[in-house]
mmCIF file of C-alpha atoms in Angstrom:
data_model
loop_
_atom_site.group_PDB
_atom_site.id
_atom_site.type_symbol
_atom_site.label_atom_id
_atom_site.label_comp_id
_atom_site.label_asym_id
_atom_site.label_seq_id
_atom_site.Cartn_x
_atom_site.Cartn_y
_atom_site.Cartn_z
ATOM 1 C CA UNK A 1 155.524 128.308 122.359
ATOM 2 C CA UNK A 2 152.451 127.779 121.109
ATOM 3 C CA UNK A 3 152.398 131.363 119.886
ATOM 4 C CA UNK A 4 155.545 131.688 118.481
ATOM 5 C CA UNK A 5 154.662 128.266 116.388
ATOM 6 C CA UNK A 6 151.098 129.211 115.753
ATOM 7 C CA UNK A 7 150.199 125.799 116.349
ATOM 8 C CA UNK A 8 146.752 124.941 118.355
ATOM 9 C CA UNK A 9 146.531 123.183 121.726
ATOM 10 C CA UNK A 10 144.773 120.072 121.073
ATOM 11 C CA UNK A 11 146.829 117.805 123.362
ATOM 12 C CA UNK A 12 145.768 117.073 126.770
ATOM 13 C CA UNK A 13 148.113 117.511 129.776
ATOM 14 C CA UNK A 14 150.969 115.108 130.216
ATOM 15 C CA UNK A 15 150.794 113.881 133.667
ATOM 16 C CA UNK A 16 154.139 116.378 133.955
ATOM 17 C CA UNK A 17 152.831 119.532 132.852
ATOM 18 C CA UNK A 18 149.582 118.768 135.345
ATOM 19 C CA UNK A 19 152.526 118.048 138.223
ATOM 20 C CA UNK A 20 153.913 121.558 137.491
ATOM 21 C CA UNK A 21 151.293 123.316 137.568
ATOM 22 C CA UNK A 22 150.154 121.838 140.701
ATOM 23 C CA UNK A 23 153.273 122.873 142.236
ATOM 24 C CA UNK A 24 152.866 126.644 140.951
ATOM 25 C CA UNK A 25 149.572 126.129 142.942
ATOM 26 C CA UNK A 26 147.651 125.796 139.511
ATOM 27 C CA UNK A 27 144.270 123.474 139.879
ATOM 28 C CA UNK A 28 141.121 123.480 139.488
ATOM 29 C CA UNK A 29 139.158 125.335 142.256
ATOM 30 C CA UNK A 30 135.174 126.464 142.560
ATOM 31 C CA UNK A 31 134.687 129.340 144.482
ATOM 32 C CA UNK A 32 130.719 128.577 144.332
ATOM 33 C CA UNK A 33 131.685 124.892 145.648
ATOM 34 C CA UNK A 34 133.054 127.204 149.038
ATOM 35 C CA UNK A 35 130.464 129.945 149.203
ATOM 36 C CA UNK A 36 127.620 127.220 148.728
ATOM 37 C CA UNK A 37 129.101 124.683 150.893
ATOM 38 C CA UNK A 38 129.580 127.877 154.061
ATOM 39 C CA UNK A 39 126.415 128.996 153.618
ATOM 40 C CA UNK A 40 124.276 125.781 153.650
ATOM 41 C CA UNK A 41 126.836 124.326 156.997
ATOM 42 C CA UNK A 42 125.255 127.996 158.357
ATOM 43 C CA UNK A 43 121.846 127.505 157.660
ATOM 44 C CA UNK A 44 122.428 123.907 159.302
ATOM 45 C CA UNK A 45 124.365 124.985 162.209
ATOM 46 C CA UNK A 46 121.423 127.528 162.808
ATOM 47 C CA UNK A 47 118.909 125.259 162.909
ATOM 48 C CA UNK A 48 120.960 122.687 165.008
ATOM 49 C CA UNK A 49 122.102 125.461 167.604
ATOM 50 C CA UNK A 50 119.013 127.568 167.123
ATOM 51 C CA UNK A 51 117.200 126.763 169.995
ATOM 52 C CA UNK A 52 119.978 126.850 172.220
ATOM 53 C CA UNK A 53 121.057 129.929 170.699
ATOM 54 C CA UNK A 54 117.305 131.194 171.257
ATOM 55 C CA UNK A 55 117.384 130.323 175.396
ATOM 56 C CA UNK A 56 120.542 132.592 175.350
ATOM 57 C CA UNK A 57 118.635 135.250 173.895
ATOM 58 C CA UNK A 58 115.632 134.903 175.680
ATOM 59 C CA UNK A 59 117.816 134.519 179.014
ATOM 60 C CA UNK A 60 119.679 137.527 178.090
ATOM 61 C CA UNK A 61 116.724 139.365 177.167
ATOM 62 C CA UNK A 62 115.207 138.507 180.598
ATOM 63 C CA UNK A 63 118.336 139.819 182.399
ATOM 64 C CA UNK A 64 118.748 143.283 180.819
ATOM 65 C CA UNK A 65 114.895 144.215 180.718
ATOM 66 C CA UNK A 66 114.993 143.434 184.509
ATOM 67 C CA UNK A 67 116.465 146.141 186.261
ATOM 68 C CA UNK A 68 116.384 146.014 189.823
ATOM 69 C CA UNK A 69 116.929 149.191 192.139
ATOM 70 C CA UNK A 70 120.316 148.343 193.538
ATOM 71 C CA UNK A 71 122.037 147.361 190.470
ATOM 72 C CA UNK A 72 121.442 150.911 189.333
ATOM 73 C CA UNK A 73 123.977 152.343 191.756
ATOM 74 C CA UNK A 74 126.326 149.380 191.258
ATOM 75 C CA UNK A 75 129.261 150.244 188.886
ATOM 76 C CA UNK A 76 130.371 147.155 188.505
ATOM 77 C CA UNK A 77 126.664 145.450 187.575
ATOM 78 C CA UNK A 78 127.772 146.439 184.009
ATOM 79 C CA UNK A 79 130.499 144.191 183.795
ATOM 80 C CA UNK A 80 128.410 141.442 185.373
ATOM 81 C CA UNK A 81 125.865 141.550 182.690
ATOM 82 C CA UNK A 82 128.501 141.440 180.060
ATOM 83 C CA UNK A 83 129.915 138.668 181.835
ATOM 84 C CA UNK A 84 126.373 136.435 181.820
ATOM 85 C CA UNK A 85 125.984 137.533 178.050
ATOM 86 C CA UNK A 86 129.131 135.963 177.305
ATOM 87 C CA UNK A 87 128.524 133.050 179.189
ATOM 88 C CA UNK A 88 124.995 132.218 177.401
ATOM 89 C CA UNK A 89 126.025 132.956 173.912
ATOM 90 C CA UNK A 90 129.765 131.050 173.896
ATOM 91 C CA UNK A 91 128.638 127.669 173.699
ATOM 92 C CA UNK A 92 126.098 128.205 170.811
ATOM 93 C CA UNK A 93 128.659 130.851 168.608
ATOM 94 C CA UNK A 94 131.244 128.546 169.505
ATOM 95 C CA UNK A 95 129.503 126.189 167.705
ATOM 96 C CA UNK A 96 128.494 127.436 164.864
ATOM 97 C CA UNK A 97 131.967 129.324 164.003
ATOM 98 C CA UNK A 98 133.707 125.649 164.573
ATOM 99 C CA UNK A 99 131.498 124.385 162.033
ATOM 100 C CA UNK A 100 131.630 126.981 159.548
ATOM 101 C CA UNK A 101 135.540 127.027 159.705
ATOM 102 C CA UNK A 102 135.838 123.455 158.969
ATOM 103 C CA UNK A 103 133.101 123.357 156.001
ATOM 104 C CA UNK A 104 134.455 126.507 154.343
ATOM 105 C CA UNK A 105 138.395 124.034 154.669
ATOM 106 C CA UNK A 106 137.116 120.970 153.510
ATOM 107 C CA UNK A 107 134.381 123.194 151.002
ATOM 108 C CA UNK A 108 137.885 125.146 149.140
ATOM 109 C CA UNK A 109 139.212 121.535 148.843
ATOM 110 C CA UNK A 110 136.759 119.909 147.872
ATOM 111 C CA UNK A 111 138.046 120.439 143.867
ATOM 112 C CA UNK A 112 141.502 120.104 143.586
ATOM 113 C CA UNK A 113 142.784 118.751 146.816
ATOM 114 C CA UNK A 114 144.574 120.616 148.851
ATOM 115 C CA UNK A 115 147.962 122.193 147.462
ATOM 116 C CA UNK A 116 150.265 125.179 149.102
ATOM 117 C CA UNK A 117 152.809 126.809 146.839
ATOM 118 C CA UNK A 118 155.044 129.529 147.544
ATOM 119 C CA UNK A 119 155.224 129.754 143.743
ATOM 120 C CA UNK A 120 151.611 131.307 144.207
ATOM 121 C CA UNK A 121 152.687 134.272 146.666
ATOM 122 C CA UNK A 122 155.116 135.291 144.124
ATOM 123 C CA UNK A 123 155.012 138.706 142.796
ATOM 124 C CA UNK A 124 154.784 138.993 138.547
ATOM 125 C CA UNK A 125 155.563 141.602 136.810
ATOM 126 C CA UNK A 126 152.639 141.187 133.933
ATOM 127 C CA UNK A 127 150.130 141.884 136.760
ATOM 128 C CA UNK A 128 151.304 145.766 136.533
ATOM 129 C CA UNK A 129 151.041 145.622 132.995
ATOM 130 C CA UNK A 130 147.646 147.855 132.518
ATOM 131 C CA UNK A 131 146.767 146.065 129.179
ATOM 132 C CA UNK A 132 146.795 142.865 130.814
ATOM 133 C CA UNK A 133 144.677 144.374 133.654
ATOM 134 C CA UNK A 134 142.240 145.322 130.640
ATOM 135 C CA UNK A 135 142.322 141.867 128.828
ATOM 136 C CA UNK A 136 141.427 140.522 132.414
ATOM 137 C CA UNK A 137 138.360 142.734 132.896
ATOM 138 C CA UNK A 138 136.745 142.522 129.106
ATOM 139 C CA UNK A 139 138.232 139.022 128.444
ATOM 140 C CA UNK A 140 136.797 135.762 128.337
ATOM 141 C CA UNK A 141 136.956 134.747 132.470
ATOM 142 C CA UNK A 142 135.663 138.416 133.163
ATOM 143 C CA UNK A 143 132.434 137.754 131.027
ATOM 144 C CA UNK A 144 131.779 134.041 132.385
ATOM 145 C CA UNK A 145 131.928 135.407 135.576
ATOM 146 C CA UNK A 146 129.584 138.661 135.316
ATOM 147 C CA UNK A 147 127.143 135.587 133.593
ATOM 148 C CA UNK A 148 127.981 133.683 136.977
ATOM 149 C CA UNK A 149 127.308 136.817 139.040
ATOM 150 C CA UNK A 150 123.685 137.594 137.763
ATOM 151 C CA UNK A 151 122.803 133.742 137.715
ATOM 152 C CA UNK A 152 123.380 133.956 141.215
ATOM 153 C CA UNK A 153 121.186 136.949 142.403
ATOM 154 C CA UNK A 154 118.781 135.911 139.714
ATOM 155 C CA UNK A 155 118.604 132.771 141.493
ATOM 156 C CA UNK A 156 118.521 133.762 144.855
ATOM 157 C CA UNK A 157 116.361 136.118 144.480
ATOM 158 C CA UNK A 158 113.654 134.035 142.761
ATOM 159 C CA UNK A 159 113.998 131.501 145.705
ATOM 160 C CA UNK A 160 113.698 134.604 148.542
ATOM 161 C CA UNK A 161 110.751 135.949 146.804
ATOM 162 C CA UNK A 162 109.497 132.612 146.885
ATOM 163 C CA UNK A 163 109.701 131.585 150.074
ATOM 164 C CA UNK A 164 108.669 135.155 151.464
ATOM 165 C CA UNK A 165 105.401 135.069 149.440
ATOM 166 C CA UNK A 166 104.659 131.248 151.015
ATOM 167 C CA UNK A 167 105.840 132.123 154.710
ATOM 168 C CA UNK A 168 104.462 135.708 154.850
ATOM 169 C CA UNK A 169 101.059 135.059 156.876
ATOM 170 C CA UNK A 170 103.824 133.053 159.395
ATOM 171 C CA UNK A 171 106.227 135.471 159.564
ATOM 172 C CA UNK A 172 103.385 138.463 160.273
ATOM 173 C CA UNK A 173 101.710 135.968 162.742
ATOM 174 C CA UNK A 174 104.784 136.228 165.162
ATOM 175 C CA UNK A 175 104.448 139.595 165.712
ATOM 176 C CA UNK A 176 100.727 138.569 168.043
ATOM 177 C CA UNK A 177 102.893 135.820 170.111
ATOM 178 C CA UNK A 178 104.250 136.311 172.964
ATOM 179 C CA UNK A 179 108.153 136.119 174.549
ATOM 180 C CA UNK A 180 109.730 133.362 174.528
ATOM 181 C CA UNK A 181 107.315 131.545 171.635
ATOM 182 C CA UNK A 182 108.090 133.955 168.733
ATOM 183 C CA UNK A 183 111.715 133.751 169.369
ATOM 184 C CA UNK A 184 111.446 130.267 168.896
ATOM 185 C CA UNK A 185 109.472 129.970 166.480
ATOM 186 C CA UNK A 186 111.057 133.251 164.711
ATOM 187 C CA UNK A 187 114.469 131.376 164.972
ATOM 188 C CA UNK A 188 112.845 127.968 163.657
ATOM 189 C CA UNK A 189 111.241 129.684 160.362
ATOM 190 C CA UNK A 190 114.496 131.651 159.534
ATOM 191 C CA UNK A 191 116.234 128.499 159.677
ATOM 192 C CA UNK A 192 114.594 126.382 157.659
ATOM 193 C CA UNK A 193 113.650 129.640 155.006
ATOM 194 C CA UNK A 194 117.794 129.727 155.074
ATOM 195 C CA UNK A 195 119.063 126.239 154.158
ATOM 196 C CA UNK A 196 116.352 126.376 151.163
ATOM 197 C CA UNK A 197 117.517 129.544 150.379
ATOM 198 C CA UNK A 198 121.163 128.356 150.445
ATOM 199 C CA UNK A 199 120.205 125.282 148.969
ATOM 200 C CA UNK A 200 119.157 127.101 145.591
ATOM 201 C CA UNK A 201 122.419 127.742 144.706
ATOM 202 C CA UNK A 202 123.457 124.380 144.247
ATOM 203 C CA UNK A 203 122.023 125.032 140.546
ATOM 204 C CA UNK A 204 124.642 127.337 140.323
ATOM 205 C CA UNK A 205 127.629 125.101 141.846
ATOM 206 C CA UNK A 206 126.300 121.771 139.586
ATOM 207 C CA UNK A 207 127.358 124.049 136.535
ATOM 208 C CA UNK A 208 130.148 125.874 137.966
ATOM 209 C CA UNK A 209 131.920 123.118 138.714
ATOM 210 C CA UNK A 210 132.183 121.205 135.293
ATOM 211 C CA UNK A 211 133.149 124.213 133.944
ATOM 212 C CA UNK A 212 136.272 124.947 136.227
ATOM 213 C CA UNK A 213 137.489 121.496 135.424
ATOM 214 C CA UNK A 214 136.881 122.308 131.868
ATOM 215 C CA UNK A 215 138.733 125.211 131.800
ATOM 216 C CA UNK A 216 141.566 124.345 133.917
ATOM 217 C CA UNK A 217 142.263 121.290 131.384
ATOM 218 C CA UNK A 218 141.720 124.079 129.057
ATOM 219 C CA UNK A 219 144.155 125.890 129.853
ATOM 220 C CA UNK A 220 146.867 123.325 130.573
ATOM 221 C CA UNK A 221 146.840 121.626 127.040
ATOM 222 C CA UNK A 222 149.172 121.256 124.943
ATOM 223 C CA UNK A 223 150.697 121.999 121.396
ATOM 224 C CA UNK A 224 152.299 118.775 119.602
ATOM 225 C CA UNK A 225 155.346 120.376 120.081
ATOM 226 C CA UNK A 226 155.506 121.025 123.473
ATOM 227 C CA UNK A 227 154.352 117.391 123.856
ATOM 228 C CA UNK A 228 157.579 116.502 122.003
ATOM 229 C CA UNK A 229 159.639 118.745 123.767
ATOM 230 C CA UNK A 230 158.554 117.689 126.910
ATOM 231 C CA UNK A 231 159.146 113.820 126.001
ATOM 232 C CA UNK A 232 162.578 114.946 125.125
ATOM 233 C CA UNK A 233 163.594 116.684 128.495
ATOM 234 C CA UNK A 234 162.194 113.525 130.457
ATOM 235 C CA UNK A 235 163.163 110.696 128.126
ATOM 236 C CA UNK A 236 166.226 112.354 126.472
ATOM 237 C CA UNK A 237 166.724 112.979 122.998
ATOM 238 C CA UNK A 238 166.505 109.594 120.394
ATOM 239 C CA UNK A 239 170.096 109.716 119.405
ATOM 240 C CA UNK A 240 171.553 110.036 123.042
ATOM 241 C CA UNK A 241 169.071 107.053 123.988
ATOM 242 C CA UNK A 242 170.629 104.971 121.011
ATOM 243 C CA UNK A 243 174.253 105.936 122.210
ATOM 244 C CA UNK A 244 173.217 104.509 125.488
ATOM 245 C CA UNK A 245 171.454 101.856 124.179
ATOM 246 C CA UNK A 246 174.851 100.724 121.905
ATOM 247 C CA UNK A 247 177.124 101.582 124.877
ATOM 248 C CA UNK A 248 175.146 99.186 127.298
ATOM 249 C CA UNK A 249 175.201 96.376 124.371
ATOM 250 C CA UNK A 250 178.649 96.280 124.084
ATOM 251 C CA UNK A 251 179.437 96.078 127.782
ATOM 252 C CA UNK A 252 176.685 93.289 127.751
ATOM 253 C CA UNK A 253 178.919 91.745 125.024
ATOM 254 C CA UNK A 254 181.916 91.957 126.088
ATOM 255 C CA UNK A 255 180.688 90.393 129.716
ATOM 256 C CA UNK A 256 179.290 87.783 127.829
ATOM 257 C CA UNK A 257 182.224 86.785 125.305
ATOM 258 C CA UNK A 258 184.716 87.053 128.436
ATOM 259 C CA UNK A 259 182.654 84.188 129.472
ATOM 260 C CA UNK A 260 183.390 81.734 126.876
ATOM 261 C CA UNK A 261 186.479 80.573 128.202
ATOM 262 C CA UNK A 262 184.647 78.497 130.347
ATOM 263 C CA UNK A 263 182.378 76.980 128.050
ATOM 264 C CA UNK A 264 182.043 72.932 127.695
ATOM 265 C CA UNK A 265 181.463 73.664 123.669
ATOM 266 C CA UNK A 266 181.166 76.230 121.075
ATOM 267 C CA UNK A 267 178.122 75.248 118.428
ATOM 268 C CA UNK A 268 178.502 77.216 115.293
ATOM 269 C CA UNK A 269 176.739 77.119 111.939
ATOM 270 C CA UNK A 270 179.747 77.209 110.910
ATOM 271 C CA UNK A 271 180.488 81.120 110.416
ATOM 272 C CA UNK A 272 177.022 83.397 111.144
ATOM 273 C CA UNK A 273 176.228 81.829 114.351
ATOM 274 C CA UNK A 274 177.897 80.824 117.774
ATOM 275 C CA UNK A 275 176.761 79.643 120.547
ATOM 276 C CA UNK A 276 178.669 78.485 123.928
ATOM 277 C CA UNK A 277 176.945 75.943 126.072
ATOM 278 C CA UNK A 278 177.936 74.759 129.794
ATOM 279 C CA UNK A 279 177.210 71.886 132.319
ATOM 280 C CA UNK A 280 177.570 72.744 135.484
ATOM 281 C CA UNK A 281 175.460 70.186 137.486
ATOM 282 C CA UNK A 282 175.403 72.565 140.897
ATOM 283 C CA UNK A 283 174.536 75.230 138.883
ATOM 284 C CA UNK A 284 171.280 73.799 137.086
ATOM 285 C CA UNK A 285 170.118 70.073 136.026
ATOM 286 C CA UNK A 286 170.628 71.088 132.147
ATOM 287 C CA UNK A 287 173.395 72.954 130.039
ATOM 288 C CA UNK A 288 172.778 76.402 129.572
ATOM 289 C CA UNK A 289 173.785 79.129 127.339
ATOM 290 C CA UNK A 290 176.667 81.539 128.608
ATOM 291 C CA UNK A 291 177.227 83.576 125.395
ATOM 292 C CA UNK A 292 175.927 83.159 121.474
ATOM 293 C CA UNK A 293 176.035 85.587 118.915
ATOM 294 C CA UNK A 294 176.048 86.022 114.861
ATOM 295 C CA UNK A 295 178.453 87.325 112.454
ATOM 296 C CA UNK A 296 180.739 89.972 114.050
ATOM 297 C CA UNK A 297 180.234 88.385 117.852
ATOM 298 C CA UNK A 298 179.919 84.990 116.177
ATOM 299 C CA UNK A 299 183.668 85.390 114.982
ATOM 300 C CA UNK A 300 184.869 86.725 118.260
ATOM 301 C CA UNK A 301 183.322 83.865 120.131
ATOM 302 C CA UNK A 302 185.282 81.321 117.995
ATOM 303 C CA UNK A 303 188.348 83.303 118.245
ATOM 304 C CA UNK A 304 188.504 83.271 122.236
ATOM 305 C CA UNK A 305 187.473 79.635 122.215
ATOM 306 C CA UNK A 306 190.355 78.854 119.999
ATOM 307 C CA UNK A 307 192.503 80.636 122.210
ATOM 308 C CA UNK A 308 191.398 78.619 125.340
ATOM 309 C CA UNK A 309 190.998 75.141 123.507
ATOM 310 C CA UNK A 310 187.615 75.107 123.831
ATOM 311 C CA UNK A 311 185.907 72.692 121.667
ATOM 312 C CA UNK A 312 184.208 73.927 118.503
ATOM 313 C CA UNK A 313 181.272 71.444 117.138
ATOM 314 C CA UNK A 314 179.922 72.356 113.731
ATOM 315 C CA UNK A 315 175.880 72.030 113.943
ATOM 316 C CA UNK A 316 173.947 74.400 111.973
ATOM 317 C CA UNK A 317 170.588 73.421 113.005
ATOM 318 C CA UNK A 318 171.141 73.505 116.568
ATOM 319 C CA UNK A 319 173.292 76.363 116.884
ATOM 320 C CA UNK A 320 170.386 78.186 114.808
ATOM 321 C CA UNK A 321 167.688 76.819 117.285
ATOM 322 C CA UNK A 322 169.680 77.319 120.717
ATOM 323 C CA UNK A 323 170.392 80.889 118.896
ATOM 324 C CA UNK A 324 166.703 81.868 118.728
ATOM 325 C CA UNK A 325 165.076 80.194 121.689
ATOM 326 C CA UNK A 326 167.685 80.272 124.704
ATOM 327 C CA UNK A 327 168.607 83.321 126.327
ATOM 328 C CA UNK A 328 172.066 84.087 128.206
ATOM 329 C CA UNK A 329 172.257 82.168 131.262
ATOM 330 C CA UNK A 330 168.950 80.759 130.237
ATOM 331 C CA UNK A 331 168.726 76.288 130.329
ATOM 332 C CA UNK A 332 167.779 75.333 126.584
ATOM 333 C CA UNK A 333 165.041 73.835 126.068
ATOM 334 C CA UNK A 334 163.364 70.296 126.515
ATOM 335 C CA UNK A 335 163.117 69.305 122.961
ATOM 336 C CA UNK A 336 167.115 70.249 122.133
ATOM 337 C CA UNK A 337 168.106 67.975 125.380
ATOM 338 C CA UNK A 338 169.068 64.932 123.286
ATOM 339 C CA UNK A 339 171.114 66.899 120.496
ATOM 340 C CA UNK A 340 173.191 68.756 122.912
ATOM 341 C CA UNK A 341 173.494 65.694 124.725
ATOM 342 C CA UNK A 342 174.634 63.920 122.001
ATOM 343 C CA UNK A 343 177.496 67.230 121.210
ATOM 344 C CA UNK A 344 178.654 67.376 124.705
ATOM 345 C CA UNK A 345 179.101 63.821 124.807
ATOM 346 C CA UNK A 346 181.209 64.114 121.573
ATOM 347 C CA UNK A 347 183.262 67.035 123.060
ATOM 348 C CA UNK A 348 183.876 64.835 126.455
ATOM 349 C CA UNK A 349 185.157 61.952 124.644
ATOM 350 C CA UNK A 350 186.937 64.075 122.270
ATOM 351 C CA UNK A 351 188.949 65.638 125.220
ATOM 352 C CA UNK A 352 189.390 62.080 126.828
ATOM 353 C CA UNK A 353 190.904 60.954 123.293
ATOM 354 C CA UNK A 354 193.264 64.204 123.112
ATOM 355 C CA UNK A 355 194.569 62.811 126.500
ATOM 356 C CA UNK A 356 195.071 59.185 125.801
ATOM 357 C CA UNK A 357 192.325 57.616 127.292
ATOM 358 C CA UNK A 358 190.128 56.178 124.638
ATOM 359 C CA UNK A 359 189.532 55.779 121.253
ATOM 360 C CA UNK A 360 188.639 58.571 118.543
ATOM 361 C CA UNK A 361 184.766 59.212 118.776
ATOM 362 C CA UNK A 362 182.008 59.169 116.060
ATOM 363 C CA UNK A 363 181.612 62.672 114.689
ATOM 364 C CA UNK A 364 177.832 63.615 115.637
ATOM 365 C CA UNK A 365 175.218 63.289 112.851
ATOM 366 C CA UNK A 366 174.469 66.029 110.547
ATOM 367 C CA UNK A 367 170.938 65.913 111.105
ATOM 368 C CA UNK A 368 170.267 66.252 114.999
ATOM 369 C CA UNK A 369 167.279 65.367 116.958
ATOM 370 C CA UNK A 370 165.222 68.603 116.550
ATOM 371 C CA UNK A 371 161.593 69.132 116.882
ATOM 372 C CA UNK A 372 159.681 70.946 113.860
ATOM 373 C CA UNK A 373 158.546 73.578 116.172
ATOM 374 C CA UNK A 374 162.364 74.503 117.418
ATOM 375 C CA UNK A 375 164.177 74.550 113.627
ATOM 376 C CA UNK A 376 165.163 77.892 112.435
#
């Protein structure tokens, strides 16, 4: 997209796009990290086997050079000396091959974590194209890593040179020793000469490393486009959204209205706002709301309560305060205790008037009992 639109990538990745191209087996990987990581387990695997790896030698050594006059009619002395080879030189190869095989895991995991894709084995067909082949070799990744190819035998052979110009009077001194003291102390030189050797290109994985995380968020960013399209696919389009959004508000509504028949008393103000209150003492210790609206739901809510005979008690300030600070099914609040009080006593004796039983009562004040902090 972003070449068909011209636009730049100047986004970074969406947690999504980083998801997908995990599972396509795209991350960030350092094949110095490996190579470095193999080679210095080696050097450290020779110098922790070495000497046992130099008995084997010298023990094998011992054993061939010896020839006595029997074994040289024996055909099957052969095998036997194959047989003690392999005996002396398991444990120490064993050894080192274990090691080395679970560095060079952990080493090729070590950036990126490990992922398997069978996206990854897939052929593609733009890997026959020969023009891409040639964009490959003279493009940008071919260049950086023909500048990481002669930074490593620059640098590696700077440190061999080195160390062969300090250690050459040692190494030419092994040739006056004598069996089994040079192989040891052959074997114990050649280690140590290794893991600095191997260490040196850790200048080479310090900077390769950056980079591949670099250039793998490089590659993965994103147009402002394909950010938008993207938050479209997982969020859905805005005017969907608001459909949903409308749909789920009038169910909401219409659960909430159907409600109002059981109401104790409708508090209006008198036409834009409605609110129906309840007392239900095994339900909570205060009335609470059970539906409220304005305008349009306002006028249904006094229509259904007319319907049912529920009581309908003009107070604008309190139907504008229970309005703004209760929620459905939520108690109102402290400070409007004593004003609905005061309206669901009216509606109680109201009711009990209706039905014989007592006089007319007082209509409620018009100014109720509101706190500053609760008018609307």
């Amino acid at each position: 997209m972003a070449e068909d639109s011209g636009q730049e990538r100047t986004e970074e990745p969406t947690s999504r796009r980083l998801q997908q191209a995990r599972e396509k087996g795209q991350v960030a990987r350092s094949k110095e990290l490996g190579t470095s990581a193999v080679l210095l387990a080696a050097a450290v695997a020779l110098a922790m086997m070495g000497p046992k790896l130099a008995q084997a030698l010298a023990s094998i050594m011992t054993n061939l050079f010896t020839i006595e006059r029997a074994n040289i009619y024996d055909v099957d002395a052969m095998l036997r000396v194959w047989g003690t080879v392999g005996s002396e030189l398991m444990f120490p190869v064993l050894g080192i091959v274990t090691l080395l095989a679970l560095v060079a895991f952990i080493g090729n995991i070590a950036l990126g974590g490990l992922s398997f894709s069978t996206k990854a084995f897939m052929p593609k067909g733009n890997k026959l194209n020969p023009m891409n082949g040639f964009k490959r070799m003279f493009g940008t990744q071919a260049l950086v890593e023909l500048t990481k190819g002669i930074a490593k035998f620059s640098v590696v052979a700077i440190s061999a040179y080195t160390l062969l110009s300090i250690y050459f009077e040692d190494i030419m001194q092994l040739s006056a020793s004598h069996l089994p003291t040079n192989v040891f102390e052959g074997l114990n030189l050649l280690s140590w000469m290794f893991i600095i050797l191997c260490s040196s290109t850790l200048l080479i994985v310090v900077i390769d490393v950056p980079f591949q995380i670099w250039n793998h968020n490089k590659q993965l960013k994103m147009t402002k486009q394909e950010v938008k399209d993207e938050y479209k696919d997982t969020e859905g389009k805005p005017e969907v959204k608001g459909r949903i959004r409308q749909q789920q508000r009038e169910i909401a509504q219409r659960r909430m209205v159907a409600e109002v028949p059981n109401a104790d008393a409708i508090v209006v103000n008198p036409e834009h706002y409605a609110v129906a209150i309840k007392y239900d003492a095994d339900k909570a210790a205060a009335p609470y709301v059970i539906a409220k609206g304005v305008d349009t739901v306002a006028f249904k809510i006094r229509e259904i309560a007319r319907e049912h005979d529920v009581a309908i008690v003009s107070a604008p300030p309190l139907a504008r305060a229970i309005y703004h600070t209760t929620k459905i099914d939520q108690q109102i609040p402290d400070g409007l205790f004593i004003a609905v009080a005061q309206v669901l006593a009216y509606v109680f004796q109201l009711k009990q008037y209706q039905k014989g039983r007592g006089r007319r009562p007082t209509p409620i004040p018009t100014e109720q009992p509101i706190p500053e902090e609760l008018r609307y």
